[in-house]
Amino acid sequence: MEGFLPWQWALLWWLAALPCLALGVYRLERVLSADREALPLLGVTGGFVFILSSLKLPSVTGSSSHPTGTGLSAIAFGPWVTAVIAAIVLLFQALFLAHGGLSTLGANVISMGVAGPLVGYGIYRGLRDTRVSTFVTVFLACIFADLFTYIVTSLQLALAYPAEVGGVTSSLVVFLGIFAITQVPLAILESVILVLVFKYILQLRPGILVRLGVFSEAKIVAAGGDL
Amino acid sequence: MLRKYRFEILAVVAVLVFCALFLFASSRMGKAEFSGSDTAGSREISEMTGIPEEEYRPLVGQWVPPGPGIESALFALQAAIGGGIVGWVFWYWRGLKAREGS
């Protein structure tokens, strides 16, 4: 649905997205130069953003949508690095698929790359040092990273197209009905798959998760012993 | 055994439930086309503003895949790039682990 975002809003979201991307590139350079094993992990979490966001899946609402796959990357590298990964995927889709355009890229980077991962990251940070299982933490973070992306998309459209009666709130309800409800089963499915991916990372390279401070050593050992 | 593979089992169950939901939804909604939610969103905006959908044009001109088959192929390419990277890394990690183990 390209061309629907008025240029003022497109520009505003671009201006919001650019500093996030700059911070992301800076963080990315730092983490990659600090630890050689960060690159393969980035490959796995970023690879799943590529895979999952390419899938157009049908939902109970009678329409279909794409998962985002950003949750795992947000947990491992934080929301800013995830914004860079999302920007690469979104650029691919804008150039070759007419799925989102260059003018709306800023708005899409904010919803898929920043807002969703930020919420997922917040949930993960809130649960990281509690007794909640690492797998449950990953699951919840991934679900909300996906769902919140589409909640923000709805909000972006509602701000640009407030209803004549009821304004932004009323059109937000309409857009949430279209985007967010469709997304619920997709978000659950995506998160179950990402938990499985997390299990395999944990089995093969638990050390990198400890060194990056994703989870404490005690929690990683406990999760590994539980497999 | 069941506990060891609980996440694999959970993933398979989730996929099956997802397929069942799809079958249920498509049987209840005879006319549902399962077009993208972005298509539904575009229609909604055009209804709200009274401006036909065709009149919304991207600010920056863009290349549009010349058909649904080509679009699907490019989406498949995107998934293949991701899958290739993921597969390579897991292969690399397995190799490292095997070497460390021996």
Coordinates of N, CA, C and O in Angstrom, one line a residue, chain A residues 1-4 7 10 37 40-41 43-44 47-51 53-54 56-66 89 92-103 135 157 161-164 171 174-175 178-179 182 185-186 189 192 195-197 199-201 203-205 226-227, chain B residues 3-8 10-12 14-15 18 21-22 25 29 32-46 48-49 53 56-65 70-72 74-86 88-90 92-94 96-97 100:
Chain A
M1 N 0.9 -1.2 0.0 CA 0.0 0.0 0.0 C 0.9 1.2 0.0 O 0.9 2.0 1.0
E2 N 1.6 1.4 -1.1 CA 2.5 2.5 -1.2 C 1.8 3.8 -1.7 O 0.9 3.8 -2.5
G3 N 2.3 4.9 -1.2 CA 1.7 6.2 -1.6 C 0.6 6.6 -0.7 O 0.0 7.7 -0.9
F4 N 0.2 5.8 0.3 CA -0.9 6.2 1.2 C -0.4 7.1 2.3 O -1.2 7.8 2.9
W7 N 3.2 12.9 2.5 CA 4.7 13.1 2.5 C 5.2 13.7 3.8 O 6.3 13.5 4.3
A10 N 5.7 10.8 6.0 CA 6.8 10.0 5.6 C 8.1 10.7 6.0 O 9.0 10.0 6.5
E37 N 32.7 -14.1 17.5 CA 31.5 -15.0 17.4 C 30.2 -14.3 17.3 O 29.1 -14.9 17.2
P40 N 28.5 -14.7 13.5 CA 27.6 -15.8 13.2 C 26.2 -15.7 13.8 O 25.2 -16.0 13.2
L41 N 26.2 -15.3 15.1 CA 24.9 -15.1 15.8 C 24.0 -14.1 15.1 O 22.8 -14.3 15.0
G43 N 24.2 -13.5 12.0 CA 23.7 -14.2 10.8 C 22.4 -15.0 11.0 O 21.5 -15.0 10.2
V44 N 22.4 -15.7 12.2 CA 21.2 -16.5 12.5 C 20.0 -15.7 12.8 O 18.9 -15.8 12.2
G47 N 19.1 -13.7 9.7 CA 18.6 -14.6 8.7 C 17.2 -15.0 8.9 O 16.4 -15.1 8.0
F48 N 16.8 -15.1 10.2 CA 15.4 -15.4 10.5 C 14.5 -14.2 10.2 O 13.3 -14.4 9.9
V49 N 15.0 -13.0 10.3 CA 14.2 -11.9 10.0 C 13.9 -11.9 8.4 O 12.8 -11.8 8.0
F50 N 14.9 -12.3 7.7 CA 14.8 -12.5 6.2 C 13.7 -13.5 5.9 O 12.8 -13.3 5.1
I51 N 13.9 -14.7 6.6 CA 13.0 -15.8 6.3 C 11.5 -15.5 6.7 O 10.6 -15.6 5.8
S53 N 10.0 -12.7 7.5 CA 9.2 -11.6 6.9 C 8.9 -11.8 5.5 O 8.2 -11.0 4.9
S54 N 9.5 -12.9 4.9 CA 9.1 -13.1 3.5 C 7.8 -13.9 3.3 O 7.2 -14.0 2.3
K56 N 4.1 -14.8 3.6 CA 2.8 -14.2 3.6 C 1.8 -15.3 4.1 O 1.5 -16.2 3.4
L57 N 1.3 -15.1 5.3 CA 0.5 -16.2 5.9 C -0.9 -15.8 6.1 O -1.2 -14.7 6.5
P58 N -1.9 -16.7 5.8 CA -3.3 -16.4 6.0 C -3.7 -16.4 7.5 O -3.0 -17.1 8.3
S59 N -4.7 -15.6 7.8 CA -5.1 -15.5 9.2 C -6.6 -15.7 9.3 O -7.3 -15.7 8.3
V60 N -7.0 -15.7 10.6 CA -8.5 -16.0 10.8 C -9.4 -14.8 10.3 O -10.6 -15.0 10.2
T61 N -8.8 -13.7 10.1 CA -9.6 -12.5 9.7 C -10.0 -12.6 8.2 O -10.7 -11.7 7.7
G62 N -9.4 -13.6 7.5 CA -9.7 -13.7 6.0 C -8.7 -12.9 5.2 O -8.9 -12.8 4.0
S63 N -7.8 -12.3 5.8 CA -6.7 -11.7 5.0 C -5.4 -12.2 5.5 O -5.3 -13.1 6.4
S64 N -4.3 -11.8 4.9 CA -3.0 -12.4 5.3 C -2.0 -11.3 5.6 O -2.1 -10.2 5.1
S65 N -0.9 -11.7 6.2 CA 0.1 -10.7 6.6 C 1.5 -11.5 6.8 O 1.6 -12.7 6.7
H66 N 2.5 -10.7 7.0 CA 3.9 -11.2 7.2 C 4.3 -11.2 8.7 O 4.1 -10.2 9.4
V89 N 16.2 -5.6 5.2 CA 15.0 -6.4 4.7 C 14.0 -5.5 4.0 O 13.5 -5.8 2.9
F92 N 15.1 -4.3 0.6 CA 15.0 -5.3 -0.3 C 13.5 -5.4 -0.8 O 13.3 -5.4 -2.0
Q93 N 12.6 -5.3 0.1 CA 11.2 -5.4 -0.2 C 10.7 -4.2 -1.0 O 9.8 -4.3 -1.8
A94 N 11.3 -3.0 -0.7 CA 10.9 -1.8 -1.3 C 11.4 -1.8 -2.8 O 10.7 -1.4 -3.7
L95 N 12.6 -2.3 -3.0 CA 13.2 -2.2 -4.3 C 12.7 -3.3 -5.2 O 12.5 -3.0 -6.4
F96 N 12.5 -4.5 -4.7 CA 12.2 -5.6 -5.6 C 10.8 -6.1 -5.5 O 10.3 -6.8 -6.4
L97 N 10.1 -5.7 -4.5 CA 8.7 -6.3 -4.3 C 7.6 -5.3 -4.3 O 6.5 -5.6 -4.2
A98 N 8.0 -4.0 -4.4 CA 7.0 -2.9 -4.2 C 6.2 -3.2 -2.9 O 5.0 -2.9 -2.9
H99 N 6.9 -3.7 -1.9 CA 6.2 -4.0 -0.7 C 6.7 -3.0 0.3 O 7.7 -3.1 1.0
G100 N 6.0 -1.8 0.4 CA 6.6 -0.7 1.1 C 7.5 0.0 0.1 O 8.1 -0.7 -0.7
G101 N 7.6 1.3 0.2 CA 8.4 2.0 -0.8 C 9.5 2.8 -0.1 O 9.7 2.7 1.1
L102 N 10.3 3.5 -0.9 CA 11.4 4.2 -0.4 C 10.9 5.4 0.5 O 11.6 5.7 1.5
S103 N 9.8 6.0 0.1 CA 9.3 7.1 0.9 C 8.8 6.7 2.3 O 8.9 7.3 3.3
F135 N 13.2 -19.7 28.1 CA 12.4 -20.0 26.9 C 11.1 -19.2 26.9 O 10.7 -18.7 25.8
L157 N -1.0 5.0 10.5 CA -2.0 5.2 9.6 C -3.1 6.1 10.2 O -3.7 6.9 9.6
Y161 N -4.6 9.5 8.9 CA -6.0 9.5 8.5 C -6.9 9.4 9.6 O -7.6 8.4 9.8
P162 N -7.0 10.5 10.4 CA -8.0 10.5 11.5 C -9.4 10.5 10.9 O -9.7 11.1 9.9
A163 N -10.3 9.7 11.6 CA -11.7 9.7 11.1 C -12.4 11.0 11.3 O -12.1 11.7 12.2
E164 N -13.4 11.3 10.4 CA -14.1 12.5 10.6 C -14.9 12.6 11.9 O -15.0 13.6 12.6
S171 N -10.2 5.9 14.1 CA -9.6 5.2 13.0 C -8.5 4.2 13.4 O -8.2 3.2 12.8
V174 N -10.2 1.0 13.8 CA -10.4 0.4 12.5 C -9.1 -0.3 12.0 O -9.1 -1.4 11.6
F175 N -8.0 0.5 12.0 CA -6.7 -0.1 11.5 C -6.2 -1.2 12.4 O -5.6 -2.2 11.9
I178 N -7.8 -4.3 11.3 CA -7.3 -4.8 10.0 C -5.9 -5.5 10.2 O -5.7 -6.6 9.8
F179 N -5.0 -4.7 10.9 CA -3.6 -5.2 11.0 C -3.3 -6.0 12.2 O -2.7 -7.1 12.1
T182 N -5.3 -9.6 12.7 CA -4.7 -10.5 11.7 C -3.4 -11.1 12.2 O -3.1 -12.3 11.9
P185 N -2.4 -14.7 15.4 CA -1.9 -16.1 15.2 C -0.6 -16.2 14.6 O 0.2 -17.1 14.9
L186 N -0.2 -15.2 13.7 CA 1.1 -15.2 13.1 C 2.2 -15.0 14.1 O 3.3 -15.6 14.1
L189 N 2.8 -18.2 16.1 CA 3.5 -19.2 15.4 C 5.0 -18.8 15.2 O 5.9 -19.6 15.4
V192 N 6.9 -19.4 18.5 CA 7.2 -20.8 18.8 C 8.4 -21.2 18.0 O 9.3 -21.9 18.5
V195 N 11.6 -19.7 19.5 CA 12.1 -20.4 20.7 C 12.9 -21.6 20.3 O 13.9 -21.9 20.9
L196 N 12.4 -22.3 19.3 CA 13.1 -23.5 18.8 C 14.5 -23.1 18.3 O 15.5 -23.8 18.6
V197 N 14.6 -22.0 17.6 CA 15.9 -21.5 17.1 C 16.8 -21.2 18.3 O 18.0 -21.5 18.3
K199 N 16.7 -22.5 21.2 CA 17.2 -23.8 21.8 C 18.4 -24.3 21.0 O 19.4 -24.7 21.7
Y200 N 18.4 -24.2 19.7 CA 19.5 -24.7 18.9 C 20.8 -23.9 19.1 O 21.9 -24.4 19.2
I201 N 20.6 -22.6 19.2 CA 21.8 -21.7 19.5 C 22.3 -22.1 20.9 O 23.6 -22.2 21.1
Q203 N 22.2 -24.9 22.4 CA 22.8 -26.2 22.4 C 24.2 -26.1 21.7 O 25.2 -26.8 22.2
L204 N 24.3 -25.3 20.7 CA 25.6 -25.3 19.9 C 26.6 -24.3 20.5 O 27.8 -24.6 20.6
R205 N 26.2 -23.1 20.8 CA 27.1 -22.0 21.2 C 26.6 -21.2 22.5 O 26.3 -20.1 22.4
D226 N 18.3 -28.3 31.1 CA 16.9 -28.6 31.0 C 16.5 -29.1 29.7 O 15.3 -29.4 29.4
L227 N 17.5 -29.3 28.8 CA 17.1 -29.7 27.4 C 17.2 -31.2 27.3 O 18.0 -31.9 27.9
Chain B
R3 N 10.2 -34.8 26.8 CA 10.7 -33.5 27.4 C 11.8 -33.0 26.6 O 11.9 -31.8 26.4
K4 N 12.7 -33.9 26.1 CA 13.8 -33.4 25.3 C 13.4 -32.7 24.1 O 14.0 -31.7 23.7
Y5 N 12.4 -33.2 23.4 CA 11.9 -32.6 22.2 C 10.7 -31.8 22.3 O 9.9 -31.6 21.4
R6 N 10.5 -31.2 23.5 CA 9.2 -30.5 23.8 C 9.0 -29.3 22.9 O 7.9 -29.0 22.4
F7 N 10.1 -28.6 22.5 CA 9.9 -27.4 21.7 C 9.7 -27.8 20.2 O 8.9 -27.1 19.5
E8 N 10.3 -28.9 19.8 CA 10.0 -29.4 18.5 C 8.5 -29.8 18.4 O 7.8 -29.5 17.4
L10 N 6.1 -28.8 20.2 CA 5.3 -27.6 20.3 C 5.2 -26.9 19.0 O 4.1 -26.4 18.6
A11 N 6.3 -26.8 18.3 CA 6.4 -26.1 17.0 C 5.5 -26.9 16.0 O 4.7 -26.2 15.2
V12 N 5.5 -28.2 16.0 CA 4.7 -29.0 15.0 C 3.2 -28.8 15.4 O 2.4 -28.5 14.5
A14 N 1.9 -26.2 16.9 CA 1.5 -24.8 16.5 C 1.3 -24.7 15.0 O 0.3 -24.1 14.6
V15 N 2.1 -25.4 14.2 CA 1.9 -25.3 12.7 C 0.6 -26.0 12.4 O -0.2 -25.5 11.6
F18 N -2.3 -23.9 13.4 CA -2.4 -22.7 12.4 C -3.1 -23.2 11.1 O -3.9 -22.4 10.6
L21 N -6.8 -23.7 11.8 CA -7.5 -22.4 11.9 C -7.7 -21.8 10.5 O -8.8 -21.3 10.3
F22 N -6.7 -22.0 9.6 CA -6.9 -21.5 8.3 C -8.0 -22.2 7.6 O -8.9 -21.6 6.9
A25 N -11.3 -21.0 9.1 CA -11.7 -19.7 8.7 C -12.1 -19.7 7.2 O -13.1 -19.0 6.8
M29 N -15.8 -18.5 5.9 CA -15.8 -17.3 5.0 C -15.7 -17.6 3.6 O -14.6 -17.7 3.1
A32 N -13.7 -15.1 1.4 CA -12.4 -14.6 1.8 C -11.3 -15.0 0.8 O -11.2 -16.1 0.3
E33 N -10.5 -14.0 0.4 CA -9.5 -14.2 -0.6 C -8.1 -14.3 0.0 O -7.1 -14.6 -0.6
F34 N -8.0 -14.0 1.3 CA -6.8 -14.0 2.0 C -5.8 -13.1 1.3 O -4.6 -13.5 1.2
S35 N -6.3 -12.0 0.8 CA -5.4 -11.0 0.3 C -4.7 -10.3 1.5 O -5.0 -10.5 2.6
G36 N -3.6 -9.6 1.2 CA -2.8 -9.0 2.3 C -3.7 -8.0 3.1 O -4.6 -7.4 2.6
S37 N -3.3 -7.9 4.4 CA -4.0 -7.0 5.3 C -3.7 -5.5 4.8 O -4.4 -4.6 5.0
D38 N -2.5 -5.4 4.0 CA -2.2 -4.1 3.5 C -3.3 -3.7 2.4 O -3.6 -2.5 2.2
T39 N -3.7 -4.7 1.6 CA -4.8 -4.4 0.7 C -6.0 -4.0 1.4 O -6.7 -3.0 0.9
A40 N -6.4 -4.6 2.5 CA -7.6 -4.2 3.2 C -7.4 -2.8 3.8 O -8.3 -2.0 3.8
G41 N -6.2 -2.5 4.2 CA -5.9 -1.2 4.8 C -6.0 -0.1 3.7 O -6.6 1.0 3.9
S42 N -5.5 -0.4 2.5 CA -5.6 0.6 1.4 C -7.1 0.9 1.1 O -7.5 2.0 0.9
R43 N -7.9 -0.2 1.0 CA -9.3 -0.1 0.7 C -10.0 0.8 1.8 O -10.8 1.7 1.4
E44 N -9.6 0.6 3.0 CA -10.2 1.3 4.1 C -9.9 2.8 4.0 O -10.8 3.7 4.1
I45 N -8.6 3.1 3.7 CA -8.3 4.5 3.5 C -9.0 5.2 2.4 O -9.5 6.3 2.5
S46 N -9.1 4.5 1.3 CA -9.8 5.0 0.1 C -11.3 5.3 0.4 O -11.9 6.2 -0.1
M48 N -12.4 6.0 3.5 CA -12.5 7.1 4.4 C -12.3 8.4 3.7 O -13.0 9.4 4.1
T49 N -11.4 8.5 2.7 CA -11.1 9.8 2.1 C -12.0 10.0 0.8 O -12.1 11.1 0.4
E53 N -8.4 4.3 -4.9 CA -7.1 3.7 -4.5 C -6.0 4.0 -5.6 O -4.8 4.2 -5.3
Y56 N -3.6 7.0 -5.3 CA -2.5 7.1 -4.4 C -1.2 6.5 -5.1 O -1.2 5.4 -5.5
R57 N -0.3 7.4 -5.3 CA 0.9 7.0 -5.9 C 2.1 7.2 -5.0 O 2.2 8.2 -4.3
P58 N 3.1 6.3 -5.0 CA 4.3 6.5 -4.2 C 5.0 7.7 -4.5 O 5.1 8.2 -5.7
L59 N 5.6 8.4 -3.5 CA 6.3 9.7 -3.7 C 7.6 9.4 -4.6 O 7.9 10.2 -5.4
V60 N 8.2 8.3 -4.3 CA 9.4 7.9 -5.1 C 8.9 6.8 -6.0 O 8.4 5.8 -5.6
G61 N 9.1 7.0 -7.3 CA 8.7 5.9 -8.3 C 9.4 4.6 -7.9 O 10.5 4.6 -7.5
Q62 N 8.7 3.5 -8.2 CA 9.3 2.3 -7.8 C 9.0 1.2 -8.8 O 7.9 1.2 -9.5
W63 N 9.8 0.2 -8.9 CA 9.6 -1.0 -9.8 C 8.6 -1.9 -9.1 O 8.7 -2.2 -7.9
V64 N 7.7 -2.3 -9.9 CA 6.7 -3.3 -9.4 C 6.8 -4.6 -10.1 O 6.9 -4.6 -11.3
P65 N 6.9 -5.7 -9.3 CA 7.0 -7.0 -10.0 C 5.9 -7.2 -11.0 O 4.7 -6.9 -10.7
I70 N 6.2 -13.7 -10.3 CA 7.5 -13.1 -10.1 C 7.6 -12.5 -8.7 O 8.7 -12.6 -8.1
E71 N 6.5 -11.9 -8.2 CA 6.6 -11.4 -6.8 C 6.9 -12.6 -5.8 O 7.7 -12.5 -4.9
S72 N 6.2 -13.7 -6.0 CA 6.4 -14.9 -5.2 C 7.8 -15.4 -5.3 O 8.5 -15.7 -4.3
L74 N 10.5 -13.6 -5.9 CA 11.4 -12.7 -5.2 C 11.2 -12.9 -3.7 O 12.2 -12.8 -3.0
F75 N 10.0 -13.2 -3.3 CA 9.9 -13.4 -1.8 C 10.6 -14.7 -1.5 O 11.2 -14.8 -0.4
A76 N 10.5 -15.7 -2.4 CA 11.2 -17.0 -2.1 C 12.7 -16.7 -2.1 O 13.5 -17.3 -1.3
L77 N 13.2 -15.8 -3.0 CA 14.6 -15.5 -3.0 C 15.0 -14.9 -1.6 O 16.1 -15.2 -1.1
Q78 N 14.2 -14.0 -1.1 CA 14.5 -13.4 0.2 C 14.6 -14.4 1.3 O 15.5 -14.4 2.1
A79 N 13.6 -15.4 1.3 CA 13.7 -16.5 2.3 C 14.9 -17.3 2.0 O 15.6 -17.8 3.0
A80 N 15.3 -17.5 0.8 CA 16.5 -18.4 0.5 C 17.8 -17.7 1.0 O 18.7 -18.4 1.5
I81 N 17.8 -16.4 0.8 CA 19.0 -15.7 1.3 C 19.1 -15.9 2.8 O 20.2 -16.3 3.4
G82 N 18.0 -15.7 3.6 CA 18.0 -15.9 5.0 C 18.3 -17.4 5.4 O 19.2 -17.6 6.2
G83 N 17.7 -18.3 4.7 CA 17.9 -19.7 4.9 C 19.4 -20.1 4.7 O 19.9 -20.9 5.4
G84 N 20.0 -19.6 3.6 CA 21.3 -19.9 3.3 C 22.3 -19.5 4.4 O 23.2 -20.2 4.9
I85 N 22.1 -18.2 4.9 CA 22.9 -17.7 6.0 C 22.8 -18.6 7.3 O 23.7 -19.0 7.9
V86 N 21.5 -18.8 7.6 CA 21.2 -19.6 8.8 C 21.9 -21.0 8.7 O 22.5 -21.5 9.6
W88 N 24.4 -22.0 6.9 CA 25.8 -21.9 6.9 C 26.3 -21.8 8.3 O 27.3 -22.5 8.8
V89 N 25.7 -20.9 9.1 CA 26.1 -20.7 10.5 C 26.0 -21.9 11.3 O 26.9 -22.3 12.1
F90 N 24.8 -22.6 11.2 CA 24.6 -23.8 12.0 C 25.6 -24.9 11.6 O 26.1 -25.6 12.5
Y92 N 28.6 -24.3 10.5 CA 29.9 -23.8 11.0 C 30.0 -24.1 12.5 O 31.0 -24.6 13.0
W93 N 28.9 -23.8 13.3 CA 28.9 -24.1 14.7 C 29.0 -25.6 15.0 O 29.7 -26.0 16.0
R94 N 28.3 -26.4 14.2 CA 28.4 -27.8 14.5 C 29.8 -28.3 14.3 O 30.3 -29.2 15.0
L96 N 32.6 -26.5 14.7 CA 33.4 -26.0 15.8 C 33.1 -26.9 17.0 O 34.1 -27.3 17.7
K97 N 31.9 -27.3 17.3 CA 31.5 -28.1 18.4 C 32.2 -29.5 18.3 O 32.7 -30.0 19.3
E100 N 35.9 -29.2 19.0 CA 36.1 -29.0 20.5 C 35.9 -30.3 21.3 O 36.6 -30.5 22.2

